[in-house]
Short mmCIF file of C-alpha atoms and ligand atoms in Angstrom, two decimals:
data_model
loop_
_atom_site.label_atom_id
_atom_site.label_comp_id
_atom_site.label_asym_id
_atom_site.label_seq_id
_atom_site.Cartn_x
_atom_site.Cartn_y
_atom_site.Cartn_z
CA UNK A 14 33.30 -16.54 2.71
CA UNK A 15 31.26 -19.13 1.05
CA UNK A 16 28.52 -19.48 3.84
CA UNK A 17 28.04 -15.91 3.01
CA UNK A 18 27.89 -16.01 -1.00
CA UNK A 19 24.76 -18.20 -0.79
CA UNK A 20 21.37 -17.25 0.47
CA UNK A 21 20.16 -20.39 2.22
CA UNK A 22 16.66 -20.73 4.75
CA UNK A 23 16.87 -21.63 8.48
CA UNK A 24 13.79 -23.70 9.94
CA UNK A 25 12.46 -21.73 13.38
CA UNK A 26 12.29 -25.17 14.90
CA UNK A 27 15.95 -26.13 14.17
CA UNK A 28 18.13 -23.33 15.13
CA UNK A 29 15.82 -22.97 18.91
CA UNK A 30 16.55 -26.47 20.31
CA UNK A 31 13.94 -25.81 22.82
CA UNK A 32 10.69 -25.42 21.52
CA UNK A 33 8.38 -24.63 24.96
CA UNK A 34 8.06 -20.87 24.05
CA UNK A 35 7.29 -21.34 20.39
CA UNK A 36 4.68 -24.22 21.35
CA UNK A 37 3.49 -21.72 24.41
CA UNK A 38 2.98 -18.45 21.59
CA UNK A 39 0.38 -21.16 19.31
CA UNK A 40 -1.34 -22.36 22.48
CA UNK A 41 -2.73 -18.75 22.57
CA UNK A 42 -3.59 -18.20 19.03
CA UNK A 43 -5.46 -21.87 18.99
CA UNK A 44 -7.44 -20.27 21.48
CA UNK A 45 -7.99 -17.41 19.82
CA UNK A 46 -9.08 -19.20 16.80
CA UNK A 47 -11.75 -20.71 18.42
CA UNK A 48 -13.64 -17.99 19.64
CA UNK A 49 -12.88 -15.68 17.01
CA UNK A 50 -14.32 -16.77 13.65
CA UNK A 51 -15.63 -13.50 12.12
CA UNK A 52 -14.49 -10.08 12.43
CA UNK A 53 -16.86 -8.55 14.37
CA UNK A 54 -15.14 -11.44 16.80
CA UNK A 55 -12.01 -10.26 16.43
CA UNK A 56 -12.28 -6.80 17.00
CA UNK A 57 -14.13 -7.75 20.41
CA UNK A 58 -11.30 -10.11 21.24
CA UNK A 59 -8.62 -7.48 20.32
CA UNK A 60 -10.53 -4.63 21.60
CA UNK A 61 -10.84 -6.10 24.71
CA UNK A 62 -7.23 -7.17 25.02
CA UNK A 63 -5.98 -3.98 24.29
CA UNK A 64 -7.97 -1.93 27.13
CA UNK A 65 -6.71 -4.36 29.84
CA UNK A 66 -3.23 -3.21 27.81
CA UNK A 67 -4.39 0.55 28.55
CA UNK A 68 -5.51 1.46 25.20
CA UNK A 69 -8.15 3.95 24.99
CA UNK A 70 -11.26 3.98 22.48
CA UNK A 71 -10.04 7.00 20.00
CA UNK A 72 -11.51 10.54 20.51
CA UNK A 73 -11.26 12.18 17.43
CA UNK A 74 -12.47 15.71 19.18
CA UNK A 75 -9.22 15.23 21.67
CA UNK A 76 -5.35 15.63 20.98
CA UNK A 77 -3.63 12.53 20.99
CA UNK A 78 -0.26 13.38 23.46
CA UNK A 79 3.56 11.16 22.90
CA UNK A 80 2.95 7.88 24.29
CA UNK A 81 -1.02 7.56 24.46
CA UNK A 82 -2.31 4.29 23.50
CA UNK A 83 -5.90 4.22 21.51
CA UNK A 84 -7.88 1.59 18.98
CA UNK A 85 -10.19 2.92 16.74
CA UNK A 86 -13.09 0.61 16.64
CA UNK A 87 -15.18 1.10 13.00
CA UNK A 88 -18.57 -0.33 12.70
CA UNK A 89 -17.54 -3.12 14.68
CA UNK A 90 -15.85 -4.83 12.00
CA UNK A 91 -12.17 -2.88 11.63
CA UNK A 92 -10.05 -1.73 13.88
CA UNK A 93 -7.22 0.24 14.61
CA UNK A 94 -4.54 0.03 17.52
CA UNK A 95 -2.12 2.56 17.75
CA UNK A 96 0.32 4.24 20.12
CA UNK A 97 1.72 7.51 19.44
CA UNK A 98 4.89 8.85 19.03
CA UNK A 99 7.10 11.93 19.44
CA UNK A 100 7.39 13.30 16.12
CA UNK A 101 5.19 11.80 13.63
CA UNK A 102 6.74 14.38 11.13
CA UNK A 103 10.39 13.90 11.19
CA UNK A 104 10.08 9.70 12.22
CA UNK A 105 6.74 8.43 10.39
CA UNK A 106 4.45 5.96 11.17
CA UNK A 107 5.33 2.35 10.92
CA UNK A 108 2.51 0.16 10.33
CA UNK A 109 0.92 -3.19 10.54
CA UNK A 110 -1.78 -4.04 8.10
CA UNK A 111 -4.00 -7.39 8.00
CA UNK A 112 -7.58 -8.56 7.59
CA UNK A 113 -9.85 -10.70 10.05
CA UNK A 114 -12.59 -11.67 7.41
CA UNK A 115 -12.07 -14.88 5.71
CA UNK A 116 -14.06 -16.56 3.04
CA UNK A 117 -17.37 -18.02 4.36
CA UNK A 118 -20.81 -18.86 3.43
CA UNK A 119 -23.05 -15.90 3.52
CA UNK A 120 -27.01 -16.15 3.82
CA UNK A 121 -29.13 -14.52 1.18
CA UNK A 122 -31.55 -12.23 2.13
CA UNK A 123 -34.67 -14.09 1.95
CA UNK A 124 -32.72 -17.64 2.77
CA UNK A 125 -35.35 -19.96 4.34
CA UNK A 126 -36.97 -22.47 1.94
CA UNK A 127 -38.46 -25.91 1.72
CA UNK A 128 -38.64 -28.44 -0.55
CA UNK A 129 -40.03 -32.60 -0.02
CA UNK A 130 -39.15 -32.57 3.99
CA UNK A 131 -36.32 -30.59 4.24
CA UNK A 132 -36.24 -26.86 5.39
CA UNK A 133 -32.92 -25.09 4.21
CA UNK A 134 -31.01 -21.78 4.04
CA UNK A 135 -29.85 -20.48 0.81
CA UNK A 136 -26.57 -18.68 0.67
CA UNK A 137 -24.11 -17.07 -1.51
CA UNK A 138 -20.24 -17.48 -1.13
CA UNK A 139 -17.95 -15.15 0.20
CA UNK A 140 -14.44 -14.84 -1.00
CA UNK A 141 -12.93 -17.46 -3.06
CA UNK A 142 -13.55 -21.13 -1.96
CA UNK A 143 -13.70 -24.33 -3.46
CA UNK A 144 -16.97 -24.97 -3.40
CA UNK A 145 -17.34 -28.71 -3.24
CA UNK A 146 -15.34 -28.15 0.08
CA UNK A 147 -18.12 -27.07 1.88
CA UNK A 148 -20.22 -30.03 1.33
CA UNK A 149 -20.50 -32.51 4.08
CA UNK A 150 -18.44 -30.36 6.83
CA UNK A 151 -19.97 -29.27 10.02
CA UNK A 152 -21.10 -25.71 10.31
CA UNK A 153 -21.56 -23.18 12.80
CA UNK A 154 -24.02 -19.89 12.60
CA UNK A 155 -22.73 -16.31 13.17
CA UNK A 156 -23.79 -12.86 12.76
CA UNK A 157 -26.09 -10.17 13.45
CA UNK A 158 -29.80 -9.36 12.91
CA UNK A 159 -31.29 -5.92 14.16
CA UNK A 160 -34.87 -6.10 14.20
CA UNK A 161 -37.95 -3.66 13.54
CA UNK A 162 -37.93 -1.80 17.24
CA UNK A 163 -33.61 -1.51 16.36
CA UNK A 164 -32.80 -4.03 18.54
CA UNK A 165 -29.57 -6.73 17.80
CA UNK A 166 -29.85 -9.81 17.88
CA UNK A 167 -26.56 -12.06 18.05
CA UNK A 168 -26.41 -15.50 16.77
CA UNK A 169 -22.48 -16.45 17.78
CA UNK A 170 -22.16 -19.30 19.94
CA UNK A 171 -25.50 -20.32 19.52
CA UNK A 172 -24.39 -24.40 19.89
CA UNK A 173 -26.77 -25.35 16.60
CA UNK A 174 -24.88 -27.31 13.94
CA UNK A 175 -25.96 -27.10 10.49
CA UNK A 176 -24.63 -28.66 6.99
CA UNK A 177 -25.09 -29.01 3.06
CA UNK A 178 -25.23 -32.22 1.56
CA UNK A 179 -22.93 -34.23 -1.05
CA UNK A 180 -24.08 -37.20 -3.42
CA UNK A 181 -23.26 -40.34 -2.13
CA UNK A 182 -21.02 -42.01 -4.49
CA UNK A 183 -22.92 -44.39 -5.93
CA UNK A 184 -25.12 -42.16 -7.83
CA UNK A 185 -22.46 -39.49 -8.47
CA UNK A 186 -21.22 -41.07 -11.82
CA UNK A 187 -22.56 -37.81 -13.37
CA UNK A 188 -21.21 -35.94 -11.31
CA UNK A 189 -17.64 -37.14 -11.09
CA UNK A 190 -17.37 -36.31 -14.46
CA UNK A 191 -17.50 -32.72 -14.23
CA UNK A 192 -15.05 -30.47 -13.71
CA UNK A 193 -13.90 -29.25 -10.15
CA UNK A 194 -15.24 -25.92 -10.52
CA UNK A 195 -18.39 -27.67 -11.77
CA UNK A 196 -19.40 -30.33 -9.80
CA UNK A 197 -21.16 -28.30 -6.78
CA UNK A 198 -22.58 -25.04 -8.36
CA UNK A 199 -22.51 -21.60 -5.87
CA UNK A 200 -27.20 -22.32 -5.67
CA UNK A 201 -26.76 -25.52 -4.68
CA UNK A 202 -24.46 -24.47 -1.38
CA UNK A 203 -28.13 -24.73 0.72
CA UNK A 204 -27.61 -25.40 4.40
CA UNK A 205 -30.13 -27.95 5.84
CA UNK A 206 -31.77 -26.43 9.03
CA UNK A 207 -34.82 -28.17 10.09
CA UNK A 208 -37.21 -31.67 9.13
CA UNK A 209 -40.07 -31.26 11.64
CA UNK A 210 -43.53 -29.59 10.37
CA UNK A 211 -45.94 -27.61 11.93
CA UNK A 212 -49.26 -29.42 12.55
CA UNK A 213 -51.47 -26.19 12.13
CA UNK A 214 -49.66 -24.99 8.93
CA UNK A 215 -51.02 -25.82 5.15
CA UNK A 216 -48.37 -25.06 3.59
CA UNK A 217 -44.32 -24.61 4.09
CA UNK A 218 -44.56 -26.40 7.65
CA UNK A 219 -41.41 -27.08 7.81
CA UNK A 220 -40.31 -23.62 7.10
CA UNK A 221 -42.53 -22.58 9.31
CA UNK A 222 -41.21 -24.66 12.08
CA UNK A 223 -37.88 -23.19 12.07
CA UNK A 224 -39.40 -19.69 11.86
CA UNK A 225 -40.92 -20.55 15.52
CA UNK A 226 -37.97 -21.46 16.79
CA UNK A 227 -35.91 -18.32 15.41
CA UNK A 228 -38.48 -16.08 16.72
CA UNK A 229 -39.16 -18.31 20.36
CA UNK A 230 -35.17 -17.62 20.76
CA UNK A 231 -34.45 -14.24 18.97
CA UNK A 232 -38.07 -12.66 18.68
CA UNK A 233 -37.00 -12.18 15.05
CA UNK A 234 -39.19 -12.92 12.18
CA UNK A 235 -38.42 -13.71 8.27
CA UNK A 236 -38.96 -9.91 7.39
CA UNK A 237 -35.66 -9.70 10.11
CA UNK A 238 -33.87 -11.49 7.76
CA UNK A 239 -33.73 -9.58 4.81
CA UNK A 240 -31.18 -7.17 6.85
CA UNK A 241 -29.78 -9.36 8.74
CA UNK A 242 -25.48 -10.40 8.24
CA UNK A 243 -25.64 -14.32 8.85
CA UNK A 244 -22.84 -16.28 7.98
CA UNK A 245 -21.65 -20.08 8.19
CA UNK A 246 -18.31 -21.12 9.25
CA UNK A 247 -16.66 -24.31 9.45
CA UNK A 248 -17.55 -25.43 13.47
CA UNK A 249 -14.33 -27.77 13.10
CA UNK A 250 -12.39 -26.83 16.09
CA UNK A 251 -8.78 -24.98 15.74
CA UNK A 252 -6.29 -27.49 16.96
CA UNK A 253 -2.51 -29.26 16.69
CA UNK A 254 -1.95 -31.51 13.89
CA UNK A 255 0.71 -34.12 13.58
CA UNK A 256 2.70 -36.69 15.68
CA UNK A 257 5.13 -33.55 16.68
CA UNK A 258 2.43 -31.31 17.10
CA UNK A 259 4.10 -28.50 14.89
CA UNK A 260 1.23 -27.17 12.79
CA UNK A 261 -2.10 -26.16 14.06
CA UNK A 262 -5.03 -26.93 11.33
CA UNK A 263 -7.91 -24.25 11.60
CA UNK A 264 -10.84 -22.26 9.61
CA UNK A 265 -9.91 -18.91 9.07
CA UNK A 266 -5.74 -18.59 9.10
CA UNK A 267 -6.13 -16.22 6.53
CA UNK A 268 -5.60 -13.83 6.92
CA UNK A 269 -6.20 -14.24 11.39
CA UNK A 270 -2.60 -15.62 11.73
CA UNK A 271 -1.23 -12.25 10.43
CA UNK A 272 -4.13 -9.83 12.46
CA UNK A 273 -3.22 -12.18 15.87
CA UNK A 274 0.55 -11.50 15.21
CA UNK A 275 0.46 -8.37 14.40
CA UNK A 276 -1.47 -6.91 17.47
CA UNK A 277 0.84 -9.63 20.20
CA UNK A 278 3.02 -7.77 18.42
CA UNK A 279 2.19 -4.47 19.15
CA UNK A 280 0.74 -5.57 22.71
CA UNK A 281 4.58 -6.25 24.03
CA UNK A 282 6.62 -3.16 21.66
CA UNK A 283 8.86 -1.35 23.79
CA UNK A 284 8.12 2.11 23.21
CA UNK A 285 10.39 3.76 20.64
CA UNK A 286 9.06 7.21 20.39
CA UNK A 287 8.00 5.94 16.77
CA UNK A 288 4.54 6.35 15.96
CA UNK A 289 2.96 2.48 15.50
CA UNK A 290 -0.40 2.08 14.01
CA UNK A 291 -2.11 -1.48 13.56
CA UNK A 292 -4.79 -1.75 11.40
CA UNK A 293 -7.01 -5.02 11.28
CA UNK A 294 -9.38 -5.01 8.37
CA UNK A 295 -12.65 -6.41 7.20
CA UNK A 296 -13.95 -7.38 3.12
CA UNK A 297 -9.92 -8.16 1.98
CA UNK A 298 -11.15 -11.27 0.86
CA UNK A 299 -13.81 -9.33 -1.81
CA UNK A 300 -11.73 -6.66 -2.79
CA UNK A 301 -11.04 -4.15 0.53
CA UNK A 302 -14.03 -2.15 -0.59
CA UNK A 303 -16.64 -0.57 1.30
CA UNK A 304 -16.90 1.13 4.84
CA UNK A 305 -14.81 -1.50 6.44
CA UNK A 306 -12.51 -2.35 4.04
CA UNK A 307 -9.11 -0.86 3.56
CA UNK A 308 -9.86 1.29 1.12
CA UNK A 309 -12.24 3.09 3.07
CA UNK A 310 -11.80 6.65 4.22
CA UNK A 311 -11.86 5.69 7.77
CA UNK A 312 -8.52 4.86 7.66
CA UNK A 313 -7.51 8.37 6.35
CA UNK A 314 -9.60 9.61 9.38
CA UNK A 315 -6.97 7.73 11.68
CA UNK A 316 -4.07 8.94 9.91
CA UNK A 317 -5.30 12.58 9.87
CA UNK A 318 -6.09 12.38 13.85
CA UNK A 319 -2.15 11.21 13.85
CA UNK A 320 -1.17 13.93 11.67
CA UNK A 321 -3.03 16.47 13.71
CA UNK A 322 -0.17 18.76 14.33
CA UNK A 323 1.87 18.04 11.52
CA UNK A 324 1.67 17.67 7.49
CA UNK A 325 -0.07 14.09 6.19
CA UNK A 326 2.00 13.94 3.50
CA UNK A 327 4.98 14.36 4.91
CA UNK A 328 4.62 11.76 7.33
CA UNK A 329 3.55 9.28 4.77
CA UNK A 330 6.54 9.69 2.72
CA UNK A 331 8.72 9.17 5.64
CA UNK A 332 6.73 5.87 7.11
CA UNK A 333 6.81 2.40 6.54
CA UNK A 334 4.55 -0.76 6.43
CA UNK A 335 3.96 -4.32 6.70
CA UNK A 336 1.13 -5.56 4.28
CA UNK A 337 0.60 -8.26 6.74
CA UNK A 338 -1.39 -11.16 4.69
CA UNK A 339 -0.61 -15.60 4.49
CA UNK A 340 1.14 -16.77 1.25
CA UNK A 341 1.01 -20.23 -0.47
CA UNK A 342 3.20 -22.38 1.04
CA UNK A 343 5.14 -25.06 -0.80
CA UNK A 344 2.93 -28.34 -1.00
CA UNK A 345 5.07 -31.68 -2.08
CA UNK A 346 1.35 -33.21 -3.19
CA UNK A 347 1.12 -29.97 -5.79
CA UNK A 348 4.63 -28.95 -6.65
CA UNK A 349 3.86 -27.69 -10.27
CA UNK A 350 2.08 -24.36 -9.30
CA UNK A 351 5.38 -23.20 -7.20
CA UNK A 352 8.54 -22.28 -7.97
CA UNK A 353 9.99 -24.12 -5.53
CA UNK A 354 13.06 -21.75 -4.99
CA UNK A 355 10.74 -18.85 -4.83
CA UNK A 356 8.33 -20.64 -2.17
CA UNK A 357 7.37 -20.27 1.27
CA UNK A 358 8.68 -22.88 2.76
CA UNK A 359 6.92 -24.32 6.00
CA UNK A 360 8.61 -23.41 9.40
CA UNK A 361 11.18 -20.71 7.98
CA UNK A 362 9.79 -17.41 9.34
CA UNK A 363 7.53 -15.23 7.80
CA UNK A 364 7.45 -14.71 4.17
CA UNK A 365 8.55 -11.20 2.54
CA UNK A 366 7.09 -10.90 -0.57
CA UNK A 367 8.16 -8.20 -2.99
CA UNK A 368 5.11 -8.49 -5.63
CA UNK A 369 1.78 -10.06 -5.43
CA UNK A 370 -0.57 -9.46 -8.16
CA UNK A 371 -1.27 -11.33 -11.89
CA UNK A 372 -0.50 -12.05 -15.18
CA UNK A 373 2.97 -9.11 -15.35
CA UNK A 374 3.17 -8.32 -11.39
CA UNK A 375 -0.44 -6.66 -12.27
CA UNK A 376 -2.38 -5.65 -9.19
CA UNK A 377 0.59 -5.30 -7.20
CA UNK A 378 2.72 -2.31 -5.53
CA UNK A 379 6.32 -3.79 -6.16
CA UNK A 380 8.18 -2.88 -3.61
CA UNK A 381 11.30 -1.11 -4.05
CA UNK A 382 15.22 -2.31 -3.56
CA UNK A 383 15.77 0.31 -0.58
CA UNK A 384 12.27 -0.71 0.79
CA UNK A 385 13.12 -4.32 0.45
CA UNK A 386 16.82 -3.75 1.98
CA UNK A 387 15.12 -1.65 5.06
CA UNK A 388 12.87 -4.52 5.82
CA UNK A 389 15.38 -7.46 5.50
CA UNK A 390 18.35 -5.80 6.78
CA UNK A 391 15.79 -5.22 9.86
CA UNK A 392 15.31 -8.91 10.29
CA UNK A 393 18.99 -9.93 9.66
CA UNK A 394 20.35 -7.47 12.18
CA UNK A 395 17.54 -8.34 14.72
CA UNK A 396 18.28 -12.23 13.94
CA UNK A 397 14.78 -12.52 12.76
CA UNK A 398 14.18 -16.07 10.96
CA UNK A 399 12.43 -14.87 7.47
CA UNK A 400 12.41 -16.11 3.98
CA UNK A 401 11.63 -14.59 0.31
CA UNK A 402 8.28 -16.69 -1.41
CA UNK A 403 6.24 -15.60 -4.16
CA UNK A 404 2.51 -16.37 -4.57
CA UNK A 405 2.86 -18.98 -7.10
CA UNK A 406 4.50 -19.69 -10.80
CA UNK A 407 4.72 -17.13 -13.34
CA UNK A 408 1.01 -17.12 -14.99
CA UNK A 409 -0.40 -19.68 -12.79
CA UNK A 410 -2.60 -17.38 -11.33
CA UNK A 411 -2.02 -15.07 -9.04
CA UNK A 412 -3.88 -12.92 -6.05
CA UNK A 413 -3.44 -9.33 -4.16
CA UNK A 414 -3.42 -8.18 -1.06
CA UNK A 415 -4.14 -4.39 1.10
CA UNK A 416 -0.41 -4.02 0.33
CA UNK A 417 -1.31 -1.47 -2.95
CA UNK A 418 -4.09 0.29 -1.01
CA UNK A 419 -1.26 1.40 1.60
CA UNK A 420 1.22 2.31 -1.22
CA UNK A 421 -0.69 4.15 -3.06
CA UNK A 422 -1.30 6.77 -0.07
CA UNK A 423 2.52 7.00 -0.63
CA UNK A 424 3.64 4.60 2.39
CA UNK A 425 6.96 1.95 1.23
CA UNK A 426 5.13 -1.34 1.58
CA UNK A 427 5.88 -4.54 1.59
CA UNK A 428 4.43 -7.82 1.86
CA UNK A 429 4.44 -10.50 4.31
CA UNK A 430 3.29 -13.15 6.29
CA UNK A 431 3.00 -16.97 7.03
CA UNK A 432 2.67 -19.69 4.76
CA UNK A 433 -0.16 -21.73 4.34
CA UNK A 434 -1.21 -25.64 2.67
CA UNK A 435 -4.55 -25.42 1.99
CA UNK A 436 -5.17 -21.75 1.97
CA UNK A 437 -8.92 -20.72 1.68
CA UNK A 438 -10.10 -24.65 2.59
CA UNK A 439 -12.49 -24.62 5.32
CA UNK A 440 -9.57 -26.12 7.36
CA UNK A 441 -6.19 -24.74 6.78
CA UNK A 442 -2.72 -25.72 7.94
CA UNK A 443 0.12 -23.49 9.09
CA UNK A 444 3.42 -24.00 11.36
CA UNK A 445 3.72 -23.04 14.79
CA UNK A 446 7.06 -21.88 14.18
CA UNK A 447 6.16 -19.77 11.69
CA UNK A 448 3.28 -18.19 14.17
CA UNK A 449 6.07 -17.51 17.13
CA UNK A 450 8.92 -15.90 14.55
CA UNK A 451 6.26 -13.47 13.02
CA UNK A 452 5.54 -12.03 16.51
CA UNK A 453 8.59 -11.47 16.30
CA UNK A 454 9.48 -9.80 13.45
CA UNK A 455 6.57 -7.69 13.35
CA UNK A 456 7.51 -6.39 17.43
CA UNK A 457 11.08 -5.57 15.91
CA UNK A 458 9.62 -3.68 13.00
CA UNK A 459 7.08 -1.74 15.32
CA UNK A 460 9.71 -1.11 17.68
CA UNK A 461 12.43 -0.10 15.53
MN1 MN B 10 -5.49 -12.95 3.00
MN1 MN B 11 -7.53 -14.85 1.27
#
């Protein structure tokens, strides 16, 4: 009787003695991580995974039949996996929802400048980061230009390593007395790309220079830049961290960890009949607006071709979904932000997490009791390893997720996910058992 009165957490690693399969499942999103460090990335990694899985690019203009299996590939930077189900009307849809963009440096439009020597790249932030984190960190280019005769240029993988520079400490006496938020302001994040001047040029050699070599390589010019998306990302390789090996440290976790689970999830459901839908989004990280994000129409568009021969709002009231996103895991170094007994705890399952939001649950869909019972009965009957964490103390800040732009199409949501130390640093840390049991528990969710 008493081991059932109290609600206690179970650590993945300790109730599977053998830990091959769980080490096997992190080996594969490592890799993953390392090729994949912006969403238009991802959706080529997952798009490509899924049609050797025998998913077919969605045609809106055909009916979808019981058992086909599509992705719905927008603008290159969200996309949608689904298979589909008997009766979409009587069972719903249960979906997966998480984002593959993650906070990064961002180029402004007319970047390239020089000043005594130095050629560099201004940029603006994207997402929230820490700024002084960015200083003094190796950093990779990525993105797209499309230039004046329409042609795209790509710049992933292009082996160049670029950086912005810190104060050394000796002269930083000013500087160390600033605040954290102060001490590296958002126009000073300028990326060093170049020292060598053209001989020919009067002015701007430098600049110049590097403009050469851009348009030697991509036949672009500075006018390309203006519409081009470049972004900088930490070149820090994905790997294991720790004498056991049991957490993998890596750029971009958040919200990846979640989109990677979420579609090895859906990549080995058995079929259930059940209608499964799961959608990997882009601009979470600045609010889910715009043509990618989650609040964009496009995703009604994939719900209506579901709904074809049936009424919308019927299935949404009878479907479910996971808001799929990381949570703050409990950090011994920083333990006055969490309450501890309300805390992801590293290597206990994914998190469920009723309410995000700030300052009075604001910003956040709540999710109900029966929702909340559905979801963890789920796991408990399923033997699912999951634990209940909140996003931090009452009032010490706070932070949202796509869970409320689900809910309020009138889908139960809840949230969940893995826990994080260092969310949102340019290299964050998460637990490999905490990778393997979310596969899990979002396969028996999508195949329930
Ligand atoms: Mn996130
Ligand atoms: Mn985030």
């Amino acid at each position: 009787m008493s081991d059932n009165l109290i609600y206690k957490k179970k650590n993945v690693f300790e109730e599977n003695p053998v830990h091959d399969e769980i080490f096997a499942v992190s080996d594969r999103y490592i890799e993953f991580l390392n090729t994949c460090k912006t969403e238009r990335a991802c959706t080529r990694y997952f798009v490509e995974r899924a049609k050797k899985n025998g998913f077919k690019a969605l045609d809106f203009k055909e009916k979808l039949k019981p058992g086909d299996r599509f992705y719905a590939l927008n603008r290159d930077k969200s996309v949608f996996f689904g298979i589909m189900g008997n009766e979409p009307e009587k069972d719903g849809i249960h979906y997966c929802a998480a984002h593959i963009d993650s906070p990064r440096l961002d180029l402004k439009p007319q970047p390239l400048c020089e000043d005594s020597g130095i050629a560099m790249l201004k940029t603006h932030y994207y997402g929230g980061i820490k700024k002084y984190q960015w200083t003094a960190l190796p950093l990779q280019m990525e993105g797209v230009a499309v230039t004046r005769d329409g042609k795209t240029v790509d710049f992933s993988d292009n082996g160049y390593t670029f950086c912005i520079t810190d104060l050394l400490p000796h002269l930083a006496s000013e500087q160390a007395g600033k605040t954290l938020g102060k001490a590296i302001e958002g126009e000073d994040l300028r990326i060093i790309c170049g020292t060598i001047g053209e001989q020919t040029q009067e002015n701007d050699k430098i600049k110049y220079n590097v403009l050469k070599i851009l348009n030697e390589r991509y036949g672009i010019t500075e006018r390309d830049l203006i519409s081009a998306e470049i972004s900088f990302v930490p070149q820090l390789p994905a790997s294991s961290v720790g004498f056991d090996k049991s957490l993998i440290g890596a750029y971009g976790h958040d919200d990846r960890i979640c989109a990677w689970t979420a579609f090895e999830a859906l990549m080995s459901a058995a079929p259930s009949g059940r209608t499964k839908l799961v959608a990997l989004v882009d601009k979470e990280e600045i609010g889910s607006d715009g043509v990618t994000g989650m609040q964009s129409s496009y995703f009604d568009m994939v719900v209506d071709k579901l709904c074809e021969s049936c009424d919308k709002h019927l299935v949404n009231l009878k479907s479910k979904c996971l808001s799929a996103d990381v949570n703050a895991a409990f950090d011994p170094i920083y333990p006055s932000v969490l309450d501890k007994q309300n805390a992801s705890i590293l290597g206990c399952g994914p998190t469920v997490t009723k309410y995000t939001g700030a300052r009075g649950k604001s910003g956040t869909s709540d999710a109900s009791a029966e929702t909340m019972a559905y979801f963890t009965n789920l796991f408990d009957n399923k033997e699912i390893i999951w634990q209940s964490g909140l996003l931090g103390k009452v009032d010490a800040g706070g932070g949202g997720t796509v869970a409320k732009y689900i809910a309020n199409r009138n889908v139960d949501t809840v949230d969940i996910g893995v826990g994080l130390l260092s969310m949102h640093a340019p290299y964050e840390i998460a637990s490999k058992a905490d990778v393997y049991e979310t596969v899990r528990a979002f396969r028996v969710f999508l195949e329930d």
